[in-house]
C-alpha cells in the first residue's frame, strides 16, 4: 500500500491488486483534495498515467507524491530520520511543514525550529524544498 498524507488533515491510500491490476484509492481530506482527485478519476486513467500537477498547494504536492510513488520514481533527497541534529527535528516534521505551506527555509525554521543553531542542516532543508516544489515536477512517465 502507498500512503501519502498531511497528518491530521489529508490522507490518500493507494492499493493495486497484483493479479487483476485493479487500483483502489481511499481519500480522506479537504474539499480541495477531494476535487483534485475527482477530476483525475473522471478521466478514468490509471494513477501512473495521471499528469503531474504542477502547483504548490498542499493537495497538488500530495498528489504529485502519490503519482511519483505509483510510477516508482519517488526519489526523496534526504534518507535519514533526523534532519536537524542541533534541534532534534525529524525529517518528517520538516517535510510535513513544506506540504502544509512553509515554502522557504526561513518559514520552515520558524515553524519547526530546524536550522536555528549551527545551520549545517540548511542545505538538506533546501534540497527537500527543491524536490517537493520544483524537481519533483520534472519526473517523466515511466511508461
Ligand atoms: S543541524 Fe540544524 S541547526 Fe545544527
Ligand atoms: Zn487538504
GROMACS .gro file of N, CA and C and ligand atoms in nm:
model
  434
    1UNK      N    1   0.083  -0.120   0.000
    1UNK     CA    2   0.000   0.000   0.000
    1UNK      C    3   0.087   0.125   0.000
    2UNK      N    4   0.046   0.222  -0.076
    2UNK     CA    5   0.113   0.352  -0.076
    2UNK      C    6   0.027   0.449   0.003
    3UNK      N    7   0.094   0.521   0.092
    3UNK     CA    8   0.022   0.611   0.181
    3UNK      C    9   0.087   0.748   0.172
    4UNK      N   10   0.008   0.849   0.144
    4UNK     CA   11   0.058   0.986   0.129
    4UNK      C   12  -0.028   1.074   0.218
    5UNK      N   13   0.035   1.158   0.303
    5UNK     CA   14  -0.052   1.234   0.392
    5UNK      C   15   0.006   1.366   0.441
    6UNK      N   16  -0.087   1.454   0.469
    6UNK     CA   17  -0.060   1.571   0.552
    6UNK      C   18  -0.129   1.537   0.684
    7UNK      N   19  -0.048   1.503   0.782
    7UNK     CA   20  -0.102   1.438   0.901
    7UNK      C   21  -0.214   1.516   0.968
    8UNK      N   22  -0.318   1.444   1.001
    8UNK     CA   23  -0.432   1.505   1.069
    8UNK      C   24  -0.524   1.581   0.977
    9UNK      N   25  -0.488   1.591   0.848
    9UNK     CA   26  -0.571   1.669   0.756
    9UNK      C   27  -0.610   1.591   0.631
   10UNK      N   28  -0.512   1.538   0.563
   10UNK     CA   29  -0.539   1.474   0.434
   10UNK      C   30  -0.467   1.341   0.427
   11UNK      N   31  -0.534   1.242   0.375
   11UNK     CA   32  -0.474   1.109   0.363
   11UNK      C   33  -0.519   1.045   0.231
   12UNK      N   34  -0.420   0.992   0.159
   12UNK     CA   35  -0.450   0.914   0.038
   12UNK      C   36  -0.387   0.777   0.056
   13UNK      N   37  -0.467   0.673   0.042
   13UNK     CA   38  -0.414   0.536   0.046
   13UNK      C   39  -0.441   0.472  -0.090
   14UNK      N   40  -0.339   0.408  -0.142
   14UNK     CA   41  -0.348   0.350  -0.276
   14UNK      C   42  -0.311   0.203  -0.269
   15UNK      N   43  -0.393   0.121  -0.329
   15UNK     CA   44  -0.362  -0.022  -0.337
   15UNK      C   45  -0.385  -0.066  -0.481
   16UNK      N   46  -0.292  -0.149  -0.531
   16UNK     CA   47  -0.313  -0.207  -0.664
   16UNK      C   48  -0.305  -0.358  -0.651
   17UNK      N   49  -0.412  -0.425  -0.690
   17UNK     CA   50  -0.415  -0.571  -0.682
   17UNK      C   51  -0.320  -0.631  -0.786
   18UNK      N   52  -0.227  -0.715  -0.740
   18UNK     CA   53  -0.123  -0.765  -0.830
   18UNK      C   54  -0.178  -0.847  -0.945
   19UNK      N   55  -0.282  -0.924  -0.920
   19UNK     CA   56  -0.335  -1.011  -1.025
   19UNK      C   57  -0.424  -0.935  -1.123
   20UNK      N   58  -0.522  -0.864  -1.069
   20UNK     CA   59  -0.619  -0.800  -1.158
   20UNK      C   60  -0.575  -0.662  -1.204
   21UNK      N   61  -0.470  -0.605  -1.139
   21UNK     CA   62  -0.425  -0.469  -1.166
   21UNK      C   63  -0.532  -0.365  -1.133
   22UNK      N   64  -0.629  -0.408  -1.055
   22UNK     CA   65  -0.732  -0.311  -1.013
   22UNK      C   66  -0.677  -0.220  -0.906
   23UNK      N   67  -0.697  -0.092  -0.927
   23UNK     CA   68  -0.649   0.006  -0.830
   23UNK      C   69  -0.762   0.049  -0.739
   24UNK      N   70  -0.730   0.073  -0.613
   24UNK     CA   71  -0.830   0.139  -0.532
   24UNK      C   72  -0.765   0.250  -0.450
   25UNK      N   73  -0.837   0.359  -0.442
   25UNK     CA   74  -0.790   0.478  -0.372
   25UNK      C   75  -0.885   0.508  -0.259
   26UNK      N   76  -0.827   0.533  -0.143
   26UNK     CA   77  -0.907   0.578  -0.031
   26UNK      C   78  -0.859   0.719   0.003
   27UNK      N   79  -0.946   0.816  -0.011
   27UNK     CA   80  -0.906   0.956   0.010
   27UNK      C   81  -0.990   1.016   0.121
   28UNK      N   82  -0.920   1.069   0.222
   28UNK     CA   83  -0.989   1.141   0.329
   28UNK      C   84  -0.923   1.277   0.338
   29UNK      N   85  -1.000   1.382   0.327
   29UNK     CA   86  -0.934   1.512   0.335
   29UNK      C   87  -1.026   1.626   0.302
   30UNK      N   88  -0.965   1.738   0.271
   30UNK     CA   89  -1.040   1.861   0.249
   30UNK      C   90  -1.105   1.860   0.110
   31UNK      N   91  -1.194   1.955   0.089
   31UNK     CA   92  -1.266   1.967  -0.039
   31UNK      C   93  -1.170   1.986  -0.155
   32UNK      N   94  -1.065   2.063  -0.131
   32UNK     CA   95  -0.967   2.089  -0.238
   32UNK      C   96  -0.904   1.959  -0.288
   33UNK      N   97  -0.863   1.875  -0.194
   33UNK     CA   98  -0.800   1.748  -0.232
   33UNK      C   99  -0.902   1.656  -0.299
   34UNK      N  100  -1.021   1.648  -0.242
   34UNK     CA  101  -1.123   1.559  -0.298
   34UNK      C  102  -1.155   1.598  -0.443
   35UNK      N  103  -1.164   1.730  -0.467
   35UNK     CA  104  -1.197   1.777  -0.602
   35UNK      C  105  -1.084   1.747  -0.701
   36UNK      N  106  -0.961   1.766  -0.654
   36UNK     CA  107  -0.847   1.739  -0.742
   36UNK      C  108  -0.846   1.591  -0.782
   37UNK      N  109  -0.862   1.504  -0.684
   37UNK     CA  110  -0.862   1.359  -0.712
   37UNK      C  111  -0.980   1.322  -0.803
   38UNK      N  112  -1.093   1.384  -0.776
   38UNK     CA  113  -1.213   1.354  -0.855
   38UNK      C  114  -1.193   1.390  -1.002
   39UNK      N  115  -1.126   1.503  -1.025
   39UNK     CA  116  -1.101   1.544  -1.164
   39UNK      C  117  -1.016   1.440  -1.236
   40UNK      N  118  -0.917   1.385  -1.167
   40UNK     CA  119  -0.837   1.279  -1.229
   40UNK      C  120  -0.920   1.154  -1.252
   41UNK      N  121  -1.001   1.119  -1.155
   41UNK     CA  122  -1.077   0.995  -1.165
   41UNK      C  123  -1.179   1.000  -1.278
   42UNK      N  124  -1.228   1.121  -1.307
   42UNK     CA  125  -1.326   1.135  -1.417
   42UNK      C  126  -1.264   1.095  -1.551
   43UNK      N  127  -1.131   1.111  -1.563
   43UNK     CA  128  -1.063   1.071  -1.685
   43UNK      C  129  -1.052   0.920  -1.700
   44UNK      N  130  -1.066   0.848  -1.591
   44UNK     CA  131  -1.062   0.703  -1.596
   44UNK      C  132  -0.926   0.641  -1.620
   45UNK      N  133  -0.819   0.720  -1.612
   45UNK     CA  134  -0.685   0.667  -1.634
   45UNK      C  135  -0.631   0.603  -1.506
   46UNK      N  136  -0.544   0.503  -1.520
   46UNK     CA  137  -0.474   0.454  -1.401
   46UNK      C  138  -0.382   0.564  -1.345
   47UNK      N  139  -0.356   0.557  -1.216
   47UNK     CA  140  -0.283   0.665  -1.149
   47UNK      C  141  -0.147   0.693  -1.214
   48UNK      N  142  -0.079   0.588  -1.259
   48UNK     CA  143   0.053   0.608  -1.320
   48UNK      C  144   0.046   0.698  -1.444
   49UNK      N  145  -0.072   0.707  -1.504
   49UNK     CA  146  -0.088   0.789  -1.625
   49UNK      C  147  -0.135   0.931  -1.595
   50UNK      N  148  -0.166   0.959  -1.470
   50UNK     CA  149  -0.213   1.094  -1.439
   50UNK      C  150  -0.102   1.195  -1.467
   51UNK      N  151  -0.140   1.312  -1.519
   51UNK     CA  152  -0.044   1.420  -1.536
   51UNK      C  153  -0.002   1.471  -1.399
   52UNK      N  154   0.127   1.495  -1.380
   52UNK     CA  155   0.170   1.553  -1.253
   52UNK      C  156   0.111   1.693  -1.238
   53UNK      N  157   0.047   1.722  -1.127
   53UNK     CA  158   0.003   1.859  -1.105
   53UNK      C  159   0.127   1.944  -1.077
   54UNK      N  160   0.128   2.068  -1.123
   54UNK     CA  161   0.249   2.150  -1.117
   54UNK      C  162   0.248   2.254  -1.005
   55UNK      N  163   0.139   2.262  -0.932
   55UNK     CA  164   0.125   2.371  -0.835
   55UNK      C  165   0.192   2.343  -0.701
   56UNK      N  166   0.177   2.438  -0.612
   56UNK     CA  167   0.240   2.429  -0.481
   56UNK      C  168   0.140   2.415  -0.367
   57UNK      N  169   0.013   2.402  -0.401
   57UNK     CA  170  -0.086   2.383  -0.294
   57UNK      C  171  -0.062   2.247  -0.230
   58UNK      N  172  -0.105   2.231  -0.106
   58UNK     CA  173  -0.079   2.104  -0.037
   58UNK      C  174  -0.140   1.986  -0.113
   59UNK      N  175  -0.256   2.009  -0.176
   59UNK     CA  176  -0.321   1.899  -0.250
   59UNK      C  177  -0.237   1.855  -0.368
   60UNK      N  178  -0.184   1.953  -0.441
   60UNK     CA  179  -0.103   1.920  -0.557
   60UNK      C  180   0.028   1.854  -0.515
   61UNK      N  181   0.087   1.903  -0.407
   61UNK     CA  182   0.212   1.842  -0.358
   61UNK      C  183   0.187   1.696  -0.319
   62UNK      N  184   0.075   1.669  -0.255
   62UNK     CA  185   0.043   1.532  -0.214
   62UNK      C  186   0.014   1.443  -0.334
   63UNK      N  187  -0.060   1.495  -0.431
   63UNK     CA  188  -0.094   1.413  -0.549
   63UNK      C  189   0.032   1.386  -0.632
   64UNK      N  190   0.123   1.484  -0.634
   64UNK     CA  191   0.250   1.461  -0.703
   64UNK      C  192   0.326   1.346  -0.636
   65UNK      N  193   0.327   1.345  -0.506
   65UNK     CA  194   0.395   1.235  -0.434
   65UNK      C  195   0.328   1.102  -0.467
   66UNK      N  196   0.196   1.101  -0.467
   66UNK     CA  197   0.123   0.977  -0.498
   66UNK      C  198   0.161   0.925  -0.637
   67UNK      N  199   0.151   1.012  -0.738
   67UNK     CA  200   0.177   0.969  -0.875
   67UNK      C  201   0.322   0.920  -0.888
   68UNK      N  202   0.415   0.994  -0.829
   68UNK     CA  203   0.556   0.956  -0.837
   68UNK      C  204   0.580   0.821  -0.772
   69UNK      N  205   0.516   0.797  -0.660
   69UNK     CA  206   0.534   0.669  -0.591
   69UNK      C  207   0.473   0.555  -0.672
   70UNK      N  208   0.355   0.580  -0.729
   70UNK     CA  209   0.291   0.475  -0.810
   70UNK      C  210   0.377   0.444  -0.932
   71UNK      N  211   0.438   0.547  -0.990
   71UNK     CA  212   0.525   0.524  -1.106
   71UNK      C  213   0.659   0.464  -1.066
   72UNK      N  214   0.686   0.462  -0.937
   72UNK     CA  215   0.813   0.407  -0.890
   72UNK      C  216   0.931   0.500  -0.910
   73UNK      N  217   0.904   0.631  -0.919
   73UNK     CA  218   1.013   0.725  -0.942
   73UNK      C  219   1.031   0.824  -0.827
   74UNK      N  220   0.963   0.798  -0.716
   74UNK     CA  221   0.978   0.886  -0.600
   74UNK      C  222   1.122   0.877  -0.550
   75UNK      N  223   1.185   0.991  -0.535
   75UNK     CA  224   1.328   0.993  -0.504
   75UNK      C  225   1.360   1.104  -0.404
   76UNK      N  226   1.307   1.087  -0.285
   76UNK     CA  227   1.321   1.188  -0.180
   76UNK      C  228   1.470   1.211  -0.150
   77UNK      N  229   1.513   1.337  -0.144
   77UNK     CA  230   1.657   1.365  -0.144
   77UNK      C  231   1.730   1.344  -0.011
   78UNK      N  232   1.658   1.316   0.097
   78UNK     CA  233   1.728   1.305   0.226
   78UNK      C  234   1.685   1.177   0.296
   79UNK      N  235   1.776   1.080   0.317
   79UNK     CA  236   1.735   0.946   0.360
   79UNK      C  237   1.724   0.924   0.511
   80UNK      N  238   1.767   1.019   0.594
   80UNK     CA  239   1.774   0.992   0.738
   80UNK      C  240   1.650   1.042   0.812
   81UNK      N  241   1.624   0.980   0.928
   81UNK     CA  242   1.505   1.018   1.005
   81UNK      C  243   1.518   1.156   1.068
   82UNK      N  244   1.638   1.184   1.120
   82UNK     CA  245   1.654   1.315   1.185
   82UNK      C  246   1.725   1.410   1.090
   83UNK      N  247   1.669   1.527   1.076
   83UNK     CA  248   1.726   1.623   0.982
   83UNK      C  249   1.815   1.725   1.053
   84UNK      N  250   1.761   1.788   1.156
   84UNK     CA  251   1.838   1.890   1.229
   84UNK      C  252   1.883   1.831   1.362
   85UNK      N  253   2.015   1.809   1.372
   85UNK     CA  254   2.067   1.742   1.491
   85UNK      C  255   2.077   1.837   1.610
   86UNK      N  256   2.101   1.963   1.584
   86UNK     CA  257   2.107   2.059   1.696
   86UNK      C  258   1.973   2.067   1.769
   87UNK      N  259   1.866   2.073   1.692
   87UNK     CA  260   1.732   2.090   1.750
   87UNK      C  261   1.653   1.960   1.753
   88UNK      N  262   1.715   1.851   1.712
   88UNK     CA  263   1.649   1.721   1.708
   88UNK      C  264   1.515   1.726   1.636
   89UNK      N  265   1.520   1.780   1.516
   89UNK     CA  266   1.398   1.789   1.435
   89UNK      C  267   1.398   1.676   1.332
   90UNK      N  268   1.288   1.602   1.327
   90UNK     CA  269   1.277   1.490   1.235
   90UNK      C  270   1.257   1.540   1.092
   91UNK      N  271   1.308   1.462   0.999
   91UNK     CA  272   1.290   1.493   0.857
   91UNK      C  273   1.141   1.504   0.824
   92UNK      N  274   1.064   1.414   0.881
   92UNK     CA  275   0.920   1.414   0.853
   92UNK      C  276   0.853   1.545   0.898
   93UNK      N  277   0.900   1.599   1.009
   93UNK     CA  278   0.843   1.725   1.058
   93UNK      C  279   0.866   1.838   0.958
   94UNK      N  280   0.988   1.840   0.904
   94UNK     CA  281   1.020   1.943   0.804
   94UNK      C  282   0.938   1.920   0.678
   95UNK      N  283   0.932   1.795   0.635
   95UNK     CA  284   0.859   1.765   0.512
   95UNK      C  285   0.710   1.798   0.525
   96UNK      N  286   0.654   1.765   0.639
   96UNK     CA  287   0.512   1.797   0.662
   96UNK      C  288   0.489   1.948   0.661
   97UNK      N  289   0.584   2.023   0.716
   97UNK     CA  290   0.571   2.169   0.716
   97UNK      C  291   0.572   2.224   0.574
   98UNK      N  292   0.656   2.163   0.490
   98UNK     CA  293   0.662   2.207   0.350
   98UNK      C  294   0.528   2.178   0.281
   99UNK      N  295   0.477   2.057   0.301
   99UNK     CA  296   0.348   2.022   0.241
   99UNK      C  297   0.241   2.121   0.287
  100UNK      N  298   0.246   2.156   0.415
  100UNK     CA  299   0.144   2.244   0.472
  100UNK      C  300   0.160   2.390   0.428
  101UNK      N  301   0.270   2.422   0.359
  101UNK     CA  302   0.280   2.557   0.305
  101UNK      C  303   0.401   2.639   0.346
  102UNK      N  304   0.493   2.583   0.424
  102UNK     CA  305   0.617   2.655   0.455
  102UNK      C  306   0.711   2.637   0.335
  103UNK      N  307   0.722   2.739   0.253
  103UNK     CA  308   0.790   2.724   0.124
  103UNK      C  309   0.923   2.797   0.113
  104UNK      N  310   0.977   2.842   0.226
  104UNK     CA  311   1.114   2.896   0.227
  104UNK      C  312   1.185   2.836   0.348
  105UNK      N  313   1.318   2.837   0.343
  105UNK     CA  314   1.395   2.782   0.456
  105UNK      C  315   1.363   2.859   0.584
  106UNK      N  316   1.342   2.990   0.573
  106UNK     CA  317   1.315   3.065   0.696
  106UNK      C  318   1.176   3.035   0.751
  107UNK      N  319   1.079   3.014   0.662
  107UNK     CA  320   0.946   2.975   0.711
  107UNK      C  321   0.953   2.838   0.780
  108UNK      N  322   1.032   2.748   0.725
  108UNK     CA  323   1.046   2.615   0.785
  108UNK      C  324   1.112   2.626   0.922
  109UNK      N  325   1.215   2.709   0.932
  109UNK     CA  326   1.280   2.729   1.062
  109UNK      C  327   1.181   2.784   1.164
  110UNK      N  328   1.099   2.875   1.118
  110UNK     CA  329   1.003   2.937   1.209
  110UNK      C  330   0.905   2.834   1.266
  111UNK      N  331   0.853   2.748   1.180
  111UNK     CA  332   0.751   2.654   1.229
  111UNK      C  333   0.806   2.525   1.289
  112UNK      N  334   0.932   2.490   1.256
  112UNK     CA  335   0.984   2.363   1.309
  112UNK      C  336   1.103   2.382   1.402
  113UNK      N  337   1.166   2.498   1.401
  113UNK     CA  338   1.290   2.533   1.470
  113UNK      C  339   1.412   2.459   1.413
  114UNK      N  340   1.395   2.389   1.301
  114UNK     CA  341   1.511   2.330   1.232
  114UNK      C  342   1.598   2.444   1.179
  115UNK      N  343   1.728   2.419   1.178
  115UNK     CA  344   1.824   2.515   1.123
  115UNK      C  345   1.826   2.649   1.197
  116UNK      N  346   1.807   2.643   1.327
  116UNK     CA  347   1.814   2.767   1.405
  116UNK      C  348   1.936   2.767   1.499
  117UNK      N  349   2.029   2.671   1.478
  117UNK     CA  350   2.152   2.673   1.558
  117UNK      C  351   2.273   2.677   1.465
  118UNK      N  352   2.343   2.565   1.444
  118UNK     CA  353   2.466   2.570   1.363
  118UNK      C  354   2.439   2.599   1.216
  119UNK      N  355   2.318   2.562   1.169
  119UNK     CA  356   2.284   2.590   1.029
  119UNK      C  357   2.334   2.487   0.929
  120UNK      N  358   2.401   2.383   0.976
  120UNK     CA  359   2.455   2.282   0.883
  120UNK      C  360   2.345   2.207   0.807
  121UNK      N  361   2.227   2.201   0.864
  121UNK     CA  362   2.119   2.125   0.803
  121UNK      C  363   2.044   2.207   0.697
  122UNK      N  364   2.082   2.330   0.683
  122UNK     CA  365   2.012   2.419   0.590
  122UNK      C  366   2.013   2.364   0.447
  123UNK      N  367   2.127   2.310   0.407
  123UNK     CA  368   2.141   2.256   0.273
  123UNK      C  369   2.039   2.142   0.250
  124UNK      N  370   2.021   2.058   0.350
  124UNK     CA  371   1.927   1.946   0.337
  124UNK      C  372   1.783   1.996   0.332
  125UNK      N  373   1.755   2.099   0.409
  125UNK     CA  374   1.620   2.158   0.403
  125UNK      C  375   1.594   2.214   0.263
  126UNK      N  376   1.694   2.284   0.211
  126UNK     CA  377   1.679   2.341   0.076
  126UNK      C  378   1.658   2.229  -0.027
  127UNK      N  379   1.728   2.117  -0.008
  127UNK     CA  380   1.716   2.007  -0.103
  127UNK      C  381   1.575   1.948  -0.101
  128UNK      N  382   1.517   1.936   0.016
  128UNK     CA  383   1.381   1.882   0.026
  128UNK      C  384   1.281   1.980  -0.035
  129UNK      N  385   1.300   2.108  -0.003
  129UNK     CA  386   1.214   2.212  -0.062
  129UNK      C  387   1.217   2.205  -0.214
  130UNK      N  388   1.339   2.199  -0.266
  130UNK     CA  389   1.359   2.196  -0.410
  130UNK      C  390   1.291   2.073  -0.472
  131UNK      N  391   1.303   1.960  -0.404
  131UNK     CA  392   1.243   1.838  -0.457
  131UNK      C  393   1.091   1.845  -0.451
  132UNK      N  394   1.037   1.890  -0.341
  132UNK     CA  395   0.893   1.898  -0.324
  132UNK      C  396   0.827   1.997  -0.421
  133UNK      N  397   0.895   2.111  -0.443
  133UNK     CA  398   0.830   2.220  -0.517
  133UNK      C  399   0.878   2.236  -0.661
  134UNK      N  400   0.997   2.183  -0.692
  134UNK     CA  401   1.047   2.203  -0.829
  134UNK      C  402   1.088   2.074  -0.898
  135UNK      N  403   1.194   2.011  -0.848
  135UNK     CA  404   1.247   1.894  -0.919
  135UNK      C  405   1.144   1.782  -0.930
  136UNK      N  406   1.060   1.770  -0.826
  136UNK     CA  407   0.959   1.665  -0.827
  136UNK      C  408   0.855   1.683  -0.936
  137UNK      N  409   0.852   1.802  -0.998
  137UNK     CA  410   0.758   1.829  -1.108
  137UNK      C  411   0.815   1.785  -1.243
  138UNK      N  412   0.946   1.749  -1.244
  138UNK     CA  413   1.013   1.724  -1.371
  138UNK      C  414   1.012   1.576  -1.411
  139UNK      N  415   0.955   1.493  -1.323
  139UNK     CA  416   0.964   1.349  -1.347
  139UNK      C  417   0.877   1.311  -1.467
  140UNK      N  418   0.933   1.231  -1.554
  140UNK     CA  419   0.858   1.190  -1.672
  140UNK      C  420   0.792   1.055  -1.648
  141UNK      N  421   0.696   1.028  -1.729
  141UNK     CA  422   0.627   0.900  -1.716
  141UNK      C  423   0.723   0.786  -1.742
  142UNK      N  424   0.703   0.677  -1.669
  142UNK     CA  425   0.792   0.564  -1.686
  142UNK      C  426   0.745   0.471  -1.797
  143UNK      N  427   0.623   0.490  -1.840
  143UNK     CA  428   0.575   0.402  -1.949
  143UNK      C  429   0.488   0.479  -2.047
  144LIG     S1  430   2.196   2.065   1.250
  144LIG    FE1  431   2.029   2.200   1.226
  144LIG     S2  432   2.095   2.384   1.322
  144LIG    FE2  433   2.261   2.248   1.352
  145LIG    ZN1  434  -0.633   1.937   0.237
   0.00000   0.00000   0.00000
